[in-house]
mmCIF file with all atom_site columns, C-alpha atoms in Angstrom:
data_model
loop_
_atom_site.group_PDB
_atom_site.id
_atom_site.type_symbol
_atom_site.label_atom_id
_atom_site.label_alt_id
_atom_site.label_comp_id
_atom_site.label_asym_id
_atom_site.label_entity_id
_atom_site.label_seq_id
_atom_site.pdbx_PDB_ins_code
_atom_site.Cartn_x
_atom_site.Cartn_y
_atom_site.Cartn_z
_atom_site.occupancy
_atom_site.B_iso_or_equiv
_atom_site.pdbx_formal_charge
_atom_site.auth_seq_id
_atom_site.auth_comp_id
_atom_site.auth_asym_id
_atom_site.auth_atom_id
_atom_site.pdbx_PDB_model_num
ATOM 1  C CA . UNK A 1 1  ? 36.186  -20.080 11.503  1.00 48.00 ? 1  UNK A CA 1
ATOM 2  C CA . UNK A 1 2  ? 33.416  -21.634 12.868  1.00 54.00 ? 2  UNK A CA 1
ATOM 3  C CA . UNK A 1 3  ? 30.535  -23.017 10.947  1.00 59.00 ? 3  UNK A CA 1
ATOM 4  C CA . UNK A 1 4  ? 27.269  -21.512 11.260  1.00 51.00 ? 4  UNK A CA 1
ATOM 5  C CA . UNK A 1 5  ? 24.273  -22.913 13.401  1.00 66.00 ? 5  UNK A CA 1
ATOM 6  C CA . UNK A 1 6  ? 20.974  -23.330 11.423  1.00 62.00 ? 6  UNK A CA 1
ATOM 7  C CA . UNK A 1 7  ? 19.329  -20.857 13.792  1.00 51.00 ? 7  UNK A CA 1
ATOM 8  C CA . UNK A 1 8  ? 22.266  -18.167 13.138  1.00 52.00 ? 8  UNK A CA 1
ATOM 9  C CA . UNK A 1 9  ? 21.213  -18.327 8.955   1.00 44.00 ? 9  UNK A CA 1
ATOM 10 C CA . UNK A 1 10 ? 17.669  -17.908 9.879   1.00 51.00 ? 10 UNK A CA 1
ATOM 11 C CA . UNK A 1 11 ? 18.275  -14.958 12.291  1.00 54.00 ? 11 UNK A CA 1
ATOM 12 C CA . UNK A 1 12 ? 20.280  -13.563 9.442   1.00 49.00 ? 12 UNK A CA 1
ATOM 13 C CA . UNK A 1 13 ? 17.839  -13.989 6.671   1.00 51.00 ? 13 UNK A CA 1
ATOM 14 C CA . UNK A 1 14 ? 15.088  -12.855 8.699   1.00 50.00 ? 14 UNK A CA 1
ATOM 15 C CA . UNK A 1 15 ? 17.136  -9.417  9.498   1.00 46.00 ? 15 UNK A CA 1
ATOM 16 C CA . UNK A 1 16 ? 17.584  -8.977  5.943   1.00 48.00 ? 16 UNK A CA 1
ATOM 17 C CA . UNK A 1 17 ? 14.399  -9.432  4.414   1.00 46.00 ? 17 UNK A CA 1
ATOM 18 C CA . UNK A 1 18 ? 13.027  -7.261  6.997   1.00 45.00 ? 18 UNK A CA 1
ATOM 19 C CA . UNK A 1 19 ? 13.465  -4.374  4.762   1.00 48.00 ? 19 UNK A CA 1
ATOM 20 C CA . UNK A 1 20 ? 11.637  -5.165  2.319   1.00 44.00 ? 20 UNK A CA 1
ATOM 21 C CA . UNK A 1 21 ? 8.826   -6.684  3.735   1.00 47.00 ? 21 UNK A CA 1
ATOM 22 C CA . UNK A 1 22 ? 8.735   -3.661  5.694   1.00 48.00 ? 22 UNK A CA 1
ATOM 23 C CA . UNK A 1 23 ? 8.502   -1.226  2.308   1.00 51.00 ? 23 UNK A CA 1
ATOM 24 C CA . UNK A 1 24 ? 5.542   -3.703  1.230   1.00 60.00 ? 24 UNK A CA 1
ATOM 25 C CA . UNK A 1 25 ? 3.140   -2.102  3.574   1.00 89.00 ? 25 UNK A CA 1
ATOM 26 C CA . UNK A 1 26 ? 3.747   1.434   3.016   1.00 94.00 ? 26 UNK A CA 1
ATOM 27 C CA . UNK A 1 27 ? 3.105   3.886   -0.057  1.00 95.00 ? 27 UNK A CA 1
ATOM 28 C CA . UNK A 1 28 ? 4.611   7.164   0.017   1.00 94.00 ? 28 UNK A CA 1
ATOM 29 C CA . UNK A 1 29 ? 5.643   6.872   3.802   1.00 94.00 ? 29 UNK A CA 1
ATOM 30 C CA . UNK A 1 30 ? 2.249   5.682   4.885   1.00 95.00 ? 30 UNK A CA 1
ATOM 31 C CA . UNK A 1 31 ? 1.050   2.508   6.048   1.00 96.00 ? 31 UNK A CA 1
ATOM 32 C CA . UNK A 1 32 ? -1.370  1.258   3.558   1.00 96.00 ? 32 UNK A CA 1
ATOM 33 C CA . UNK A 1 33 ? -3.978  0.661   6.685   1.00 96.00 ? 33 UNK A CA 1
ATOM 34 C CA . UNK A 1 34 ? -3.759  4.395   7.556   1.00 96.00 ? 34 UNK A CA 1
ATOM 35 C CA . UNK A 1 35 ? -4.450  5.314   3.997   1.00 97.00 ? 35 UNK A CA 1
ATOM 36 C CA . UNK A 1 36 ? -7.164  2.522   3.608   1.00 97.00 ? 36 UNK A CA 1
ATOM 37 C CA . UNK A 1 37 ? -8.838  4.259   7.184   1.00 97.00 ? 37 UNK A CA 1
ATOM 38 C CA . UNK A 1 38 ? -8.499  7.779   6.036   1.00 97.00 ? 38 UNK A CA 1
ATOM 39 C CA . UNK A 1 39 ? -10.488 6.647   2.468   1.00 97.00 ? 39 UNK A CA 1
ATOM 40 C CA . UNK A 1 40 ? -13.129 4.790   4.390   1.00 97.00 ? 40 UNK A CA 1
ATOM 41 C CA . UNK A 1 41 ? -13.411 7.989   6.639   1.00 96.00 ? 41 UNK A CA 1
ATOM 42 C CA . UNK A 1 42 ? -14.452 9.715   3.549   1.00 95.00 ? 42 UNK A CA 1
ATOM 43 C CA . UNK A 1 43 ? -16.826 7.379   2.857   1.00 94.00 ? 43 UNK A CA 1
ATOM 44 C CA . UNK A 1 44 ? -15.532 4.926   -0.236  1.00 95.00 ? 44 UNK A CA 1
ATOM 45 C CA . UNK A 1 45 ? -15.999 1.319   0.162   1.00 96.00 ? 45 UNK A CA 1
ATOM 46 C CA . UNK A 1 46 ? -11.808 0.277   -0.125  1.00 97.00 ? 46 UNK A CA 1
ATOM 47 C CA . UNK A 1 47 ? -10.885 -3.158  -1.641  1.00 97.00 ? 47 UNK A CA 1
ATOM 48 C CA . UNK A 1 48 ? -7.395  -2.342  -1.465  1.00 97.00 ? 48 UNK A CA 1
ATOM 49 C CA . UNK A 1 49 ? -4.700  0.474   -2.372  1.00 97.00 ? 49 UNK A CA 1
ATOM 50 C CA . UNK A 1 50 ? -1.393  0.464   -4.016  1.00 97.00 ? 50 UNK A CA 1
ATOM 51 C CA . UNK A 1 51 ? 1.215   3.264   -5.301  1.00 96.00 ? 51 UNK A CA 1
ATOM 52 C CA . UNK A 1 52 ? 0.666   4.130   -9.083  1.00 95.00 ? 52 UNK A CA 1
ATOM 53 C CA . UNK A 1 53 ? 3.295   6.782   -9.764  1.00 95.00 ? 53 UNK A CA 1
ATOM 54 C CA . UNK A 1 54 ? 3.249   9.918   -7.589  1.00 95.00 ? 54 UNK A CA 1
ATOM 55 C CA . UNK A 1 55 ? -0.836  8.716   -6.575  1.00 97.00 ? 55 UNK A CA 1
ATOM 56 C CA . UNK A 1 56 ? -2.317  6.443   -4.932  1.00 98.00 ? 56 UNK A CA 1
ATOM 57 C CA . UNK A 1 57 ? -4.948  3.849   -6.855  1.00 97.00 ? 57 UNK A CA 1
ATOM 58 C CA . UNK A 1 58 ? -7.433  2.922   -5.135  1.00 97.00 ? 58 UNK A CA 1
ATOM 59 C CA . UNK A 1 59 ? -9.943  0.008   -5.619  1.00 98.00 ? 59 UNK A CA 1
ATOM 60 C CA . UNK A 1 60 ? -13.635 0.670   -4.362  1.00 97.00 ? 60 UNK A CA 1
ATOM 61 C CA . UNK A 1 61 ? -16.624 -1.535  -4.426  1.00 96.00 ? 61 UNK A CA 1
ATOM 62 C CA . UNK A 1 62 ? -19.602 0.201   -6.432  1.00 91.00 ? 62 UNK A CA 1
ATOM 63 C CA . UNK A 1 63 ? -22.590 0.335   -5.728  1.00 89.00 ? 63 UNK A CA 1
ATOM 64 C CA . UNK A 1 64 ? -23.573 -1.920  -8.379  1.00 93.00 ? 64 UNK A CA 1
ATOM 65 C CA . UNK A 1 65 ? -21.482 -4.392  -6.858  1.00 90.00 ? 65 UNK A CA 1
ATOM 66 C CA . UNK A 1 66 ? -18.632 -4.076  -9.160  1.00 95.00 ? 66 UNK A CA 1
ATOM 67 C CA . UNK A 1 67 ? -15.062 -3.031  -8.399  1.00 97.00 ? 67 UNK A CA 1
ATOM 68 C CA . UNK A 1 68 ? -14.536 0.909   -9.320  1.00 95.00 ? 68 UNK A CA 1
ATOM 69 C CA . UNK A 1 69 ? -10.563 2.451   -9.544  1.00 96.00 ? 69 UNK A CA 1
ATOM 70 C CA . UNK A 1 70 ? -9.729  5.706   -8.651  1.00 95.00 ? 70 UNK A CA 1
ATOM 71 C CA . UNK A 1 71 ? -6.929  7.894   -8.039  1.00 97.00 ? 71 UNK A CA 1
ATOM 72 C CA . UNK A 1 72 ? -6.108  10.194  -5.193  1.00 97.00 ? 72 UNK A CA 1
ATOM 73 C CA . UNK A 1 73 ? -3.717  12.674  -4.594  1.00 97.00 ? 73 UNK A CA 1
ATOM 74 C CA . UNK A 1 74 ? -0.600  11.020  -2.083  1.00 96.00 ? 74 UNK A CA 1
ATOM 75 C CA . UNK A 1 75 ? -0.427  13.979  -0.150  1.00 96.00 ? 75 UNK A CA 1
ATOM 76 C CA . UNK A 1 76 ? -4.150  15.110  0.308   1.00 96.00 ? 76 UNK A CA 1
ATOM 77 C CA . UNK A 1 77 ? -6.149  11.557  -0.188  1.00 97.00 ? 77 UNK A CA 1
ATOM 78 C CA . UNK A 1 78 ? -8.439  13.606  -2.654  1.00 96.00 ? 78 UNK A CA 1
ATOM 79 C CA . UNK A 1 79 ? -9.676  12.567  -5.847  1.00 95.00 ? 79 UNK A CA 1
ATOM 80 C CA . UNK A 1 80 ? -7.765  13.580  -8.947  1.00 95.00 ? 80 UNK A CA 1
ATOM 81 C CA . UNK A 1 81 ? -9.248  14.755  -11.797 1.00 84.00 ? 81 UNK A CA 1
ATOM 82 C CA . UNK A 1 82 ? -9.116  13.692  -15.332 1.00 72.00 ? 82 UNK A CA 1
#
């Protein structure tokens, strides 16, 4: 058997951390740029979005200049209520 090249390690490292890099950027099978766009459409100010359960948390700035949270719906992109 052959030892392996440098280059073949990193080509197979790369291919398996794909996965999971790839998985980072999504939250219930959307891109977390789509989902940040489609909040913005609706007019909040997004810092950033992650998963929280079966939702989606969302960080807005506030008028005031602080950062709000709030929690949409992952199918809809609505507000839930508390």
């Amino acid at each position: 058997m052959k030892p392996l090249t440098i280059a073949a390690l990193l080509a197979v490292a790369s291919l398996t951390a794909m996965p999971s890099i790839a998985m980072a950027d999504t939250i219930h099978g959307r891109s977390e740029s789509a989902i940040e766009a489609s909040l913005r459409g609706q007019g909040l100010d997004v810092i950033s979005v992650e998963q929280w359960g079966q939702n989606i948390r969302v960080y807005v700035a506030a008028e005031d200049g602080k950062t709000a949270m709030q929690l949409v719906d992952a199918r809809t992109l609505q507000p839930i209520s508390w």
